[in-house]
mmCIF file of C-alpha atoms in Angstrom:
data_model
loop_
_atom_site.group_PDB
_atom_site.id
_atom_site.type_symbol
_atom_site.label_atom_id
_atom_site.label_comp_id
_atom_site.label_asym_id
_atom_site.label_seq_id
_atom_site.Cartn_x
_atom_site.Cartn_y
_atom_site.Cartn_z
ATOM 1 C CA MET A 1 -1.579 -20.304 -9.693
ATOM 2 C CA ASP A 2 -2.153 -21.414 -13.283
ATOM 3 C CA LYS A 3 0.628 -19.951 -15.422
ATOM 4 C CA THR A 4 -0.986 -21.012 -18.717
ATOM 5 C CA VAL A 5 -1.189 -18.055 -21.084
ATOM 6 C CA PRO A 6 -3.175 -18.349 -24.355
ATOM 7 C CA SER A 7 -1.058 -17.931 -27.484
ATOM 8 C CA GLY A 8 -2.819 -14.700 -28.478
ATOM 9 C CA ALA A 9 -2.156 -13.164 -25.080
ATOM 10 C CA ALA A 10 1.431 -14.447 -25.120
ATOM 11 C CA MET A 11 1.931 -12.840 -28.528
ATOM 12 C CA LEU A 12 0.618 -9.508 -27.273
ATOM 13 C CA LEU A 13 2.650 -9.655 -24.048
ATOM 14 C CA ALA A 14 5.827 -10.372 -26.014
ATOM 15 C CA PHE A 15 5.068 -7.331 -28.152
ATOM 16 C CA ILE A 16 4.496 -5.163 -25.056
ATOM 17 C CA GLY A 17 7.681 -6.453 -23.446
ATOM 18 C CA GLY A 18 9.663 -5.638 -26.571
ATOM 19 C CA ILE A 19 8.576 -2.010 -26.233
ATOM 20 C CA GLU A 20 8.695 -1.649 -22.455
ATOM 21 C CA ALA A 21 11.884 -3.618 -21.752
ATOM 22 C CA PRO A 22 13.814 -4.824 -24.817
ATOM 23 C CA HIS A 23 16.506 -6.323 -22.548
ATOM 24 C CA GLY A 24 14.133 -8.977 -21.264
ATOM 25 C CA PHE A 25 12.774 -10.435 -18.059
ATOM 26 C CA ASP A 26 15.652 -9.269 -15.842
ATOM 27 C CA THR A 27 15.200 -5.588 -16.700
ATOM 28 C CA VAL A 28 14.735 -2.986 -13.969
ATOM 29 C CA TYR A 29 13.868 0.645 -14.602
ATOM 30 C CA GLY A 30 16.550 2.584 -16.461
ATOM 31 C CA ASN A 31 18.304 -0.671 -17.450
ATOM 32 C CA ASN A 32 20.006 -0.758 -14.045
ATOM 33 C CA GLN A 33 19.759 -4.550 -13.742
ATOM 34 C CA ALA A 34 23.575 -4.897 -13.681
ATOM 35 C CA LYS A 35 23.555 -3.073 -10.324
ATOM 36 C CA LEU A 36 21.461 -5.765 -8.629
ATOM 37 C CA PRO A 37 23.193 -8.378 -6.430
ATOM 38 C CA LYS A 38 21.373 -11.131 -8.333
ATOM 39 C CA PRO A 39 19.181 -11.336 -11.458
ATOM 40 C CA LEU A 40 15.583 -10.206 -11.098
ATOM 41 C CA THR A 41 14.314 -13.600 -12.296
ATOM 42 C CA SER A 42 16.042 -15.299 -9.347
ATOM 43 C CA MET A 43 14.304 -13.005 -6.844
ATOM 44 C CA THR A 44 10.997 -13.823 -5.180
ATOM 45 C CA ILE A 45 7.979 -11.567 -5.531
ATOM 46 C CA ASP A 46 8.368 -10.496 -1.892
ATOM 47 C CA GLU A 47 12.039 -9.641 -2.468
ATOM 48 C CA VAL A 48 11.137 -7.459 -5.446
ATOM 49 C CA ILE A 49 8.373 -5.748 -3.460
ATOM 50 C CA ALA A 50 10.768 -5.098 -0.564
ATOM 51 C CA ALA A 51 13.392 -3.661 -2.919
ATOM 52 C CA GLY A 52 10.909 -1.319 -4.612
ATOM 53 C CA PRO A 53 11.431 1.772 -2.403
ATOM 54 C CA ARG A 54 15.208 1.414 -2.655
ATOM 55 C CA TRP A 55 15.035 1.152 -6.462
ATOM 56 C CA THR A 56 12.776 4.191 -6.584
ATOM 57 C CA ARG A 57 15.349 6.214 -4.654
ATOM 58 C CA SER A 58 18.315 4.931 -6.672
ATOM 59 C CA PHE A 59 16.876 4.449 -10.157
ATOM 60 C CA GLY A 60 13.818 6.720 -10.206
ATOM 61 C CA SER A 61 11.148 3.991 -10.267
ATOM 62 C CA SER A 62 10.300 0.542 -8.906
ATOM 63 C CA ALA A 63 9.327 -0.739 -12.381
ATOM 64 C CA ALA A 64 10.729 -4.230 -12.951
ATOM 65 C CA GLY A 65 10.595 -7.088 -15.437
ATOM 66 C CA CYS A 66 9.842 -7.264 -19.127
ATOM 67 C CA LEU A 67 6.432 -5.672 -18.484
ATOM 68 C CA GLN A 68 7.807 -3.110 -16.004
ATOM 69 C CA PHE A 69 5.614 -4.036 -13.052
ATOM 70 C CA MET A 70 5.314 -1.242 -10.490
ATOM 71 C CA ARG A 71 5.674 -2.194 -6.823
ATOM 72 C CA ALA A 72 2.045 -1.305 -6.099
ATOM 73 C CA THR A 73 0.926 -3.495 -9.002
ATOM 74 C CA LEU A 74 2.875 -6.484 -7.666
ATOM 75 C CA ILE A 75 1.386 -5.991 -4.198
ATOM 76 C CA ARG A 76 -2.131 -5.835 -5.645
ATOM 77 C CA LEU A 77 -1.694 -8.870 -7.918
ATOM 78 C CA LYS A 78 -0.122 -10.904 -5.113
ATOM 79 C CA LYS A 79 -3.182 -10.299 -2.955
ATOM 80 C CA LYS A 80 -5.687 -10.768 -5.776
ATOM 81 C CA LEU A 81 -4.194 -14.081 -6.952
ATOM 82 C CA GLY A 82 -3.534 -15.439 -3.468
ATOM 83 C CA LEU A 83 0.220 -15.736 -3.962
ATOM 84 C CA SER A 84 2.521 -16.393 -1.013
ATOM 85 C CA GLY A 85 5.219 -14.014 -2.252
ATOM 86 C CA LYS A 86 7.800 -16.810 -2.200
ATOM 87 C CA GLU A 87 7.289 -17.485 -5.916
ATOM 88 C CA LEU A 88 10.126 -16.447 -8.239
ATOM 89 C CA LEU A 89 9.424 -13.500 -10.510
ATOM 90 C CA ASP A 90 10.783 -15.503 -13.433
ATOM 91 C CA GLY A 91 9.675 -15.420 -17.061
ATOM 92 C CA PRO A 92 6.585 -17.650 -16.724
ATOM 93 C CA MET A 93 5.445 -15.781 -13.622
ATOM 94 C CA GLN A 94 5.887 -12.396 -15.342
ATOM 95 C CA MET A 95 3.832 -13.604 -18.298
ATOM 96 C CA ALA A 96 1.110 -14.977 -16.013
ATOM 97 C CA LEU A 97 0.909 -11.684 -14.102
ATOM 98 C CA GLY A 98 0.887 -9.789 -17.395
ATOM 99 C CA PHE A 99 -2.006 -11.924 -18.623
ATOM 100 C CA GLU A 100 -3.924 -10.948 -15.478
ATOM 101 C CA LEU A 101 -3.369 -7.269 -16.357
ATOM 102 C CA LEU A 102 -4.606 -7.909 -19.909
ATOM 103 C CA LYS A 103 -7.758 -9.525 -18.549
ATOM 104 C CA GLU A 104 -8.334 -6.534 -16.270
ATOM 105 C CA ARG A 105 -8.118 -4.285 -19.331
ATOM 106 C CA GLY A 106 -10.684 -6.318 -21.273
ATOM 107 C CA PHE A 107 -8.685 -8.925 -23.218
ATOM 108 C CA ALA A 108 -11.478 -11.533 -23.197
ATOM 109 C CA GLU A 109 -14.052 -8.956 -24.309
ATOM 110 C CA PHE A 110 -11.762 -7.777 -27.122
ATOM 111 C CA MET A 111 -11.213 -11.336 -28.325
ATOM 112 C CA ALA A 112 -14.958 -12.027 -28.135
ATOM 113 C CA GLY A 113 -15.746 -8.897 -30.140
ATOM 114 C CA THR A 114 -17.634 -7.061 -27.401
ATOM 115 C CA LYS A 115 -14.886 -4.471 -26.929
ATOM 116 C CA SER A 116 -13.456 -2.497 -29.844
ATOM 117 C CA ARG A 117 -9.797 -2.364 -30.786
ATOM 118 C CA THR A 118 -9.690 1.350 -29.933
ATOM 119 C CA VAL A 119 -11.184 0.907 -26.463
ATOM 120 C CA PHE A 120 -8.940 -2.047 -25.673
ATOM 121 C CA GLY A 121 -5.985 -0.053 -26.970
ATOM 122 C CA LEU A 122 -6.883 2.746 -24.553
ATOM 123 C CA GLY A 123 -6.746 0.251 -21.689
ATOM 124 C CA LEU A 124 -3.290 -0.858 -22.813
ATOM 125 C CA ALA A 125 -2.137 2.772 -22.967
ATOM 126 C CA GLN A 126 -3.408 3.359 -19.431
ATOM 127 C CA GLU A 127 -1.536 0.284 -18.170
ATOM 128 C CA TRP A 128 1.716 0.808 -20.126
ATOM 129 C CA ALA A 129 2.826 4.413 -20.613
ATOM 130 C CA SER A 130 4.927 3.620 -23.696
ATOM 131 C CA PHE A 131 1.790 2.678 -25.636
ATOM 132 C CA PRO A 132 -0.211 5.285 -27.579
ATOM 133 C CA VAL A 133 -3.907 6.008 -27.580
ATOM 134 C CA LEU A 134 -5.436 4.869 -30.874
ATOM 135 C CA ALA A 135 -7.858 7.766 -31.241
ATOM 136 C CA PRO A 136 -8.191 11.336 -29.925
ATOM 137 C CA THR A 137 -8.945 11.008 -26.220
ATOM 138 C CA VAL A 138 -10.223 13.486 -23.644
ATOM 139 C CA LYS A 139 -8.890 12.975 -20.119
ATOM 140 C CA GLY A 140 -9.481 14.852 -16.905
ATOM 141 C CA SER A 141 -12.079 17.518 -16.273
ATOM 142 C CA GLY A 142 -12.305 21.219 -15.541
ATOM 143 C CA LYS A 143 -8.973 23.012 -15.643
ATOM 144 C CA ALA A 144 -7.182 19.658 -15.778
ATOM 145 C CA LYS A 145 -9.048 18.615 -18.908
ATOM 146 C CA ARG A 146 -6.912 17.967 -21.971
ATOM 147 C CA THR A 147 -7.251 16.255 -25.333
ATOM 148 C CA LEU A 148 -4.700 13.688 -26.444
ATOM 149 C CA LYS A 149 -3.961 13.175 -30.097
ATOM 150 C CA ARG A 150 -3.885 9.766 -31.693
ATOM 151 C CA GLY A 151 -0.400 8.352 -31.158
ATOM 152 C CA GLN A 152 0.325 10.149 -27.872
ATOM 153 C CA SER A 153 1.021 8.378 -24.612
ATOM 154 C CA TYR A 154 -1.910 8.497 -22.216
ATOM 155 C CA TYR A 155 0.511 10.181 -19.809
ATOM 156 C CA ALA A 156 1.992 12.601 -22.341
ATOM 157 C CA GLY A 157 2.973 15.961 -20.903
ATOM 158 C CA ASP A 158 4.249 14.707 -17.555
ATOM 159 C CA GLY A 159 7.852 15.245 -18.617
ATOM 160 C CA VAL A 160 8.642 11.543 -18.152
ATOM 161 C CA ASN A 161 6.505 9.373 -20.415
ATOM 162 C CA LYS A 162 5.958 9.295 -24.162
ATOM 163 C CA ALA A 163 4.713 6.745 -26.663
ATOM 164 C CA LEU A 164 7.476 4.529 -28.024
ATOM 165 C CA VAL A 165 5.521 2.724 -30.723
ATOM 166 C CA ALA A 166 3.349 3.957 -33.587
ATOM 167 C CA PRO A 167 -0.403 3.398 -33.271
ATOM 168 C CA GLU A 168 -0.418 1.603 -36.633
ATOM 169 C CA LYS A 169 1.939 -1.045 -35.254
ATOM 170 C CA VAL A 170 -0.252 -1.523 -32.201
ATOM 171 C CA GLU A 171 -3.346 -1.891 -34.363
ATOM 172 C CA ALA A 172 -1.600 -4.411 -36.618
ATOM 173 C CA MET A 173 -0.565 -6.474 -33.604
ATOM 174 C CA LEU A 174 -4.057 -6.367 -32.113
ATOM 175 C CA ASP A 175 -5.460 -7.564 -35.441
ATOM 176 C CA ARG A 176 -2.997 -10.480 -35.430
ATOM 177 C CA VAL A 177 -3.950 -11.323 -31.856
ATOM 178 C CA LYS A 178 -7.638 -11.165 -32.735
ATOM 179 C CA ALA A 179 -7.059 -13.439 -35.723
ATOM 180 C CA SER A 180 -5.595 -16.099 -33.429
ATOM 181 C CA VAL A 181 -8.964 -16.615 -31.752
ATOM 182 C CA SER A 182 -9.835 -19.395 -34.173
ATOM 183 C CA ALA A 183 -6.829 -21.384 -32.975
ATOM 184 C CA VAL A 184 -7.148 -20.586 -29.288
ATOM 185 C CA ALA A 185 -10.190 -21.235 -27.188
ATOM 186 C CA VAL A 186 -10.907 -18.006 -25.427
ATOM 187 C CA PRO A 187 -13.952 -18.303 -23.172
ATOM 188 C CA ASP A 188 -16.747 -15.857 -23.738
ATOM 189 C CA PRO A 189 -16.775 -13.186 -21.093
ATOM 190 C CA ALA A 190 -19.339 -13.622 -18.373
ATOM 191 C CA PRO A 191 -22.291 -11.232 -18.538
ATOM 192 C CA ALA A 192 -21.303 -7.965 -16.943
ATOM 193 C CA PRO A 193 -22.889 -7.580 -13.510
ATOM 194 C CA ALA A 194 -25.075 -4.577 -12.831
ATOM 195 C CA ASP A 195 -22.386 -3.122 -10.609
ATOM 196 C CA ALA A 196 -19.509 -3.597 -13.078
ATOM 197 C CA ALA A 197 -18.590 0.080 -12.859
ATOM 198 C CA ALA A 198 -18.557 -0.096 -9.070
ATOM 199 C CA SER A 199 -16.316 -3.184 -9.235
ATOM 200 C CA LEU A 200 -13.870 -1.368 -11.504
ATOM 201 C CA ASP A 201 -13.918 1.631 -9.180
ATOM 202 C CA LYS A 202 -13.192 -0.654 -6.229
ATOM 203 C CA THR A 203 -10.082 -1.980 -7.964
ATOM 204 C CA THR A 204 -8.891 1.541 -8.735
ATOM 205 C CA ILE A 205 -9.526 2.692 -5.166
ATOM 206 C CA GLU A 206 -7.612 -0.289 -3.752
ATOM 207 C CA ARG A 207 -4.676 0.548 -6.024
ATOM 208 C CA VAL A 208 -4.726 4.192 -4.915
ATOM 209 C CA GLN A 209 -4.979 3.199 -1.243
ATOM 210 C CA GLN A 210 -1.976 0.871 -1.540
ATOM 211 C CA GLN A 211 0.097 3.516 -3.329
ATOM 212 C CA LEU A 212 -0.779 6.160 -0.727
ATOM 213 C CA LYS A 213 0.154 3.785 2.077
ATOM 214 C CA ASP A 214 3.460 2.888 0.387
ATOM 215 C CA LEU A 215 4.271 6.591 0.059
ATOM 216 C CA GLY A 216 3.725 7.193 3.779
ATOM 217 C CA TYR A 217 0.128 8.478 3.824
ATOM 218 C CA THR A 218 -0.859 6.057 6.560
ATOM 219 C CA GLU A 219 -4.034 7.963 7.399
ATOM 220 C CA VAL A 220 -5.536 6.067 4.455
ATOM 221 C CA GLY A 221 -6.239 3.217 6.866
ATOM 222 C CA GLY A 222 -6.960 -0.225 5.408
ATOM 223 C CA ILE A 223 -6.966 -1.364 1.776
ATOM 224 C CA ASP A 224 -10.700 -1.969 1.400
ATOM 225 C CA GLY A 225 -11.632 -0.403 -1.945
ATOM 226 C CA LYS A 226 -13.951 2.102 -0.279
ATOM 227 C CA LEU A 227 -13.594 5.846 -0.676
ATOM 228 C CA GLY A 228 -14.305 6.601 2.967
ATOM 229 C CA THR A 229 -13.302 9.422 5.302
ATOM 230 C CA MET A 230 -9.783 8.098 5.973
ATOM 231 C CA THR A 231 -8.992 7.572 2.284
ATOM 232 C CA ALA A 232 -10.384 11.004 1.422
ATOM 233 C CA THR A 233 -8.173 12.541 4.128
ATOM 234 C CA ALA A 234 -5.080 10.838 2.701
ATOM 235 C CA ILE A 235 -5.937 11.984 -0.839
ATOM 236 C CA ARG A 236 -6.358 15.587 0.304
ATOM 237 C CA ALA A 237 -2.996 15.434 2.080
ATOM 238 C CA PHE A 238 -1.282 13.923 -0.977
ATOM 239 C CA ARG A 239 -2.791 16.575 -3.249
ATOM 240 C CA ALA A 240 -1.609 19.344 -0.945
ATOM 241 C CA ASP A 241 1.913 17.887 -0.781
ATOM 242 C CA ASN A 242 2.167 17.478 -4.566
ATOM 243 C CA ALA A 243 0.687 20.778 -5.814
ATOM 244 C CA LEU A 244 -2.476 19.157 -7.198
ATOM 245 C CA PRO A 245 -5.882 20.878 -7.187
ATOM 246 C CA ALA A 246 -7.564 20.556 -3.793
ATOM 247 C CA GLY A 247 -10.119 17.801 -3.355
ATOM 248 C CA ASP A 248 -10.535 14.180 -2.330
ATOM 249 C CA GLY A 249 -11.442 12.640 -5.689
ATOM 250 C CA ILE A 250 -9.497 10.167 -7.832
ATOM 251 C CA ASP A 251 -8.698 11.453 -11.315
ATOM 252 C CA ASP A 252 -6.020 10.999 -13.971
ATOM 253 C CA ASP A 253 -3.787 13.672 -12.475
ATOM 254 C CA LEU A 254 -3.839 11.931 -9.105
ATOM 255 C CA LEU A 255 -3.084 8.527 -10.635
ATOM 256 C CA LEU A 256 -0.164 9.955 -12.584
ATOM 257 C CA ALA A 257 1.202 11.855 -9.577
ATOM 258 C CA LEU A 258 1.070 8.682 -7.472
ATOM 259 C CA GLN A 259 3.277 6.904 -10.010
ATOM 260 C CA LYS A 260 5.889 9.689 -9.900
ATOM 261 C CA ALA A 261 5.726 10.725 -6.237
ATOM 262 C CA LYS A 262 8.550 10.196 -3.791
ATOM 263 C CA PRO A 263 7.923 8.904 -0.247
ATOM 264 C CA ARG A 264 6.370 11.477 2.055
ATOM 265 C CA ALA A 265 8.888 13.549 3.987
ATOM 266 C CA ILE A 266 8.422 13.976 7.729
ATOM 267 C CA ALA A 267 8.440 17.602 8.854
ATOM 268 C CA PRO A 268 11.173 18.406 11.452
ATOM 269 C CA GLU A 269 8.618 19.685 13.951
ATOM 270 C CA ARG A 270 6.822 16.348 13.705
ATOM 271 C CA ALA A 271 9.940 14.178 13.846
ATOM 272 C CA ASN A 272 11.087 16.034 16.979
ATOM 273 C CA ALA A 273 7.679 16.455 18.605
ATOM 274 C CA PRO A 274 7.933 16.216 22.441
ATOM 275 C CA PRO A 275 5.792 13.607 24.244
ATOM 276 C CA ASP A 276 3.269 16.149 25.595
ATOM 277 C CA VAL A 277 2.537 17.396 22.065
ATOM 278 C CA VAL A 278 2.142 13.840 20.764
ATOM 279 C CA ARG A 279 -0.248 12.989 23.612
ATOM 280 C CA ASP A 280 -2.469 15.895 22.568
ATOM 281 C CA LYS A 281 -2.602 14.627 18.967
ATOM 282 C CA VAL A 282 -2.627 10.842 19.380
ATOM 283 C CA PRO A 283 -5.443 9.417 21.564
ATOM 284 C CA GLU A 284 -3.729 6.063 22.206
ATOM 285 C CA ALA A 285 -0.563 7.833 23.419
ATOM 286 C CA ARG A 286 -2.618 9.835 25.885
ATOM 287 C CA THR A 287 -4.503 6.724 27.014
ATOM 288 C CA SER A 288 -1.225 4.849 27.612
ATOM 289 C CA TRP A 289 0.141 7.829 29.547
ATOM 290 C CA LEU A 290 -2.948 8.047 31.797
ATOM 291 C CA THR A 291 -2.818 4.285 32.377
ATOM 292 C CA LYS A 292 0.851 4.556 33.278
ATOM 293 C CA ILE A 293 0.174 7.353 35.794
ATOM 294 C CA SER A 294 -2.740 5.445 37.342
ATOM 295 C CA ALA A 295 -0.676 2.283 37.633
ATOM 296 C CA PHE A 296 2.169 4.238 39.244
ATOM 297 C CA PHE A 297 0.031 5.710 42.005
ATOM 298 C CA THR A 298 -1.860 2.454 42.524
ATOM 299 C CA GLY A 299 1.450 0.671 43.001
ATOM 300 C CA ILE A 300 2.693 3.329 45.451
ATOM 301 C CA PHE A 301 -0.487 3.195 47.535
ATOM 302 C CA ALA A 302 -0.390 -0.609 47.561
ATOM 303 C CA LEU A 303 3.239 -0.633 48.744
ATOM 304 C CA VAL A 304 2.500 1.909 51.469
ATOM 305 C CA GLY A 305 -0.567 -0.060 52.446
ATOM 306 C CA SER A 306 1.382 -3.304 52.669
ATOM 307 C CA PHE A 307 3.982 -1.625 54.910
ATOM 308 C CA PHE A 308 1.451 -0.221 57.359
ATOM 309 C CA ASP A 309 -0.594 -3.398 57.314
ATOM 310 C CA GLY A 310 2.471 -5.318 58.381
ATOM 311 C CA VAL A 311 3.190 -2.817 61.179
ATOM 312 C CA ILE A 312 -0.377 -2.323 62.324
ATOM 313 C CA GLY A 313 -1.018 -6.047 62.243
ATOM 314 C CA ASN A 314 1.397 -6.363 65.139
ATOM 315 C CA LEU A 315 -0.392 -3.774 67.266
ATOM 316 C CA GLY A 316 -2.929 -5.437 69.492
ATOM 317 C CA ALA A 317 -5.435 -2.584 69.477
ATOM 318 C CA ALA A 318 -5.386 -2.058 65.746
ATOM 319 C CA SER A 319 -5.340 -5.749 65.013
ATOM 320 C CA GLY A 320 -8.898 -6.058 66.263
ATOM 321 C CA TYR A 321 -10.094 -3.607 63.623
ATOM 322 C CA ILE A 322 -8.394 -5.158 60.634
ATOM 323 C CA GLN A 323 -8.728 -8.801 61.656
ATOM 324 C CA PRO A 324 -12.267 -9.262 60.223
ATOM 325 C CA VAL A 325 -11.012 -8.034 56.847
ATOM 326 C CA LYS A 326 -8.011 -10.324 56.972
ATOM 327 C CA ASP A 327 -10.216 -13.261 58.002
ATOM 328 C CA ALA A 328 -12.456 -12.636 55.002
ATOM 329 C CA ALA A 329 -9.428 -12.921 52.746
ATOM 330 C CA GLY A 330 -8.367 -16.208 54.322
ATOM 331 C CA ASP A 331 -5.092 -16.926 55.944
ATOM 332 C CA VAL A 332 -3.069 -14.750 53.554
ATOM 333 C CA PRO A 333 -1.803 -11.638 55.353
ATOM 334 C CA GLY A 334 -3.110 -8.321 54.046
ATOM 335 C CA TRP A 335 0.357 -7.061 53.211
ATOM 336 C CA VAL A 336 0.771 -9.960 50.786
ATOM 337 C CA TRP A 337 -2.380 -8.913 48.960
ATOM 338 C CA MET A 338 -1.069 -5.370 48.828
ATOM 339 C CA LEU A 339 2.233 -6.526 47.373
ATOM 340 C CA ALA A 340 0.350 -8.561 44.777
ATOM 341 C CA ILE A 341 -1.606 -5.461 43.784
ATOM 342 C CA ALA A 342 1.645 -3.499 43.607
ATOM 343 C CA GLY A 343 3.125 -6.187 41.340
ATOM 344 C CA VAL A 344 0.152 -6.067 38.969
ATOM 345 C CA ALA A 345 0.287 -2.279 38.955
ATOM 346 C CA GLY A 346 4.015 -2.419 38.167
ATOM 347 C CA GLY A 347 3.409 -4.724 35.217
ATOM 348 C CA LEU A 348 0.634 -2.474 33.940
ATOM 349 C CA PHE A 349 2.956 0.510 34.300
ATOM 350 C CA LEU A 350 5.624 -1.171 32.132
ATOM 351 C CA VAL A 351 3.102 -2.187 29.461
ATOM 352 C CA ALA A 352 1.575 1.300 29.344
ATOM 353 C CA SER A 353 5.037 2.908 29.187
ATOM 354 C CA HIS A 354 5.961 0.692 26.236
ATOM 355 C CA GLY A 355 2.664 1.512 24.489
ATOM 356 C CA GLU A 356 3.178 5.234 25.008
ATOM 357 C CA LYS A 357 6.740 5.031 23.666
ATOM 358 C CA LYS A 358 5.652 3.149 20.550
ATOM 359 C CA SER A 359 2.787 5.585 19.918
ATOM 360 C CA ILE A 360 5.176 8.538 20.120
ATOM 361 C CA GLU A 361 7.673 6.831 17.797
ATOM 362 C CA ALA A 362 4.916 6.011 15.302
ATOM 363 C CA PHE A 363 3.801 9.636 15.250
ATOM 364 C CA GLN A 364 7.327 11.014 14.896
ATOM 365 C CA THR A 365 8.213 8.651 12.044
ATOM 366 C CA GLY A 366 4.925 9.104 10.214
ATOM 367 C CA ALA A 367 3.665 5.560 10.739
ATOM 368 C CA ARG A 368 0.720 7.035 12.666
ATOM 369 C CA ARG A 369 -0.885 10.310 11.607
#
């Protein structure tokens, strides 16, 4: 991964970091970095991602670094940039990841003059809650619709976030960054594809899917950027659990709630669900159970068959009846074949039992819904 950051972007990121985390690259949410066993900058990206849920429980958020990266953001950027996760989340890496976020919000277009300062500023406010909108902004729709005043955080009113810098200071910084274009070669943005809006929506959907999955809404399925039936089901469940208006759409209220939500709690009746109830709800558990039962009886019949074949084989009268069958199978006695069948059935029984057990555990713990 190229960690080169243009001077204009570096200037803007330093400004953002000074607002979001004045204590620097090792900052974790709530300035709790002293409670970590080792500095954030000596941790790998995977280590920070793994620690995210624990930090959320202990500190109130997984935000980390000078740009306060959320766990879901790190997961998304790791996948997008093809990182292994073994890279240190040190200063250069944080700046490189921050530059990627700036590009997603339209940095190149702003520098090229195809995106206004106000619109780019709105993107910054949506990415970093401590930044203000630079003009009156309408967000949401219907009953959730509200108008933000210039200078308010995009997430104002949630009881957690507020703007920490005046809009005039943001505008002055953006003007300085824009002025640096003469000294820094910023490539012109590629012509926007016809499906640019769809591409942006895909990124948003992937982010929502990852956040839902991290919170325990595993019915979301895969992270594919498609608002399909499984994702819609997970969104409806999340809305119901978090007192949001019913529906399966993605709006500002949902995005904000996802940032603040705690991991999904497992209802006692689900956590203690007996196997017969789980089999009724989880198809693979029922399939494993039926396979187990079939293997059990197949094994029993094969064992009984091998016993009688061994006995009957020694009876002269009966031997004449079964000999043609035994001859067709070669010189191997029939009871051996029966034992072999019993052995295969026993193995299948063990595999099916294990599958049923894991399916029940997954349902009870919420890993499978």
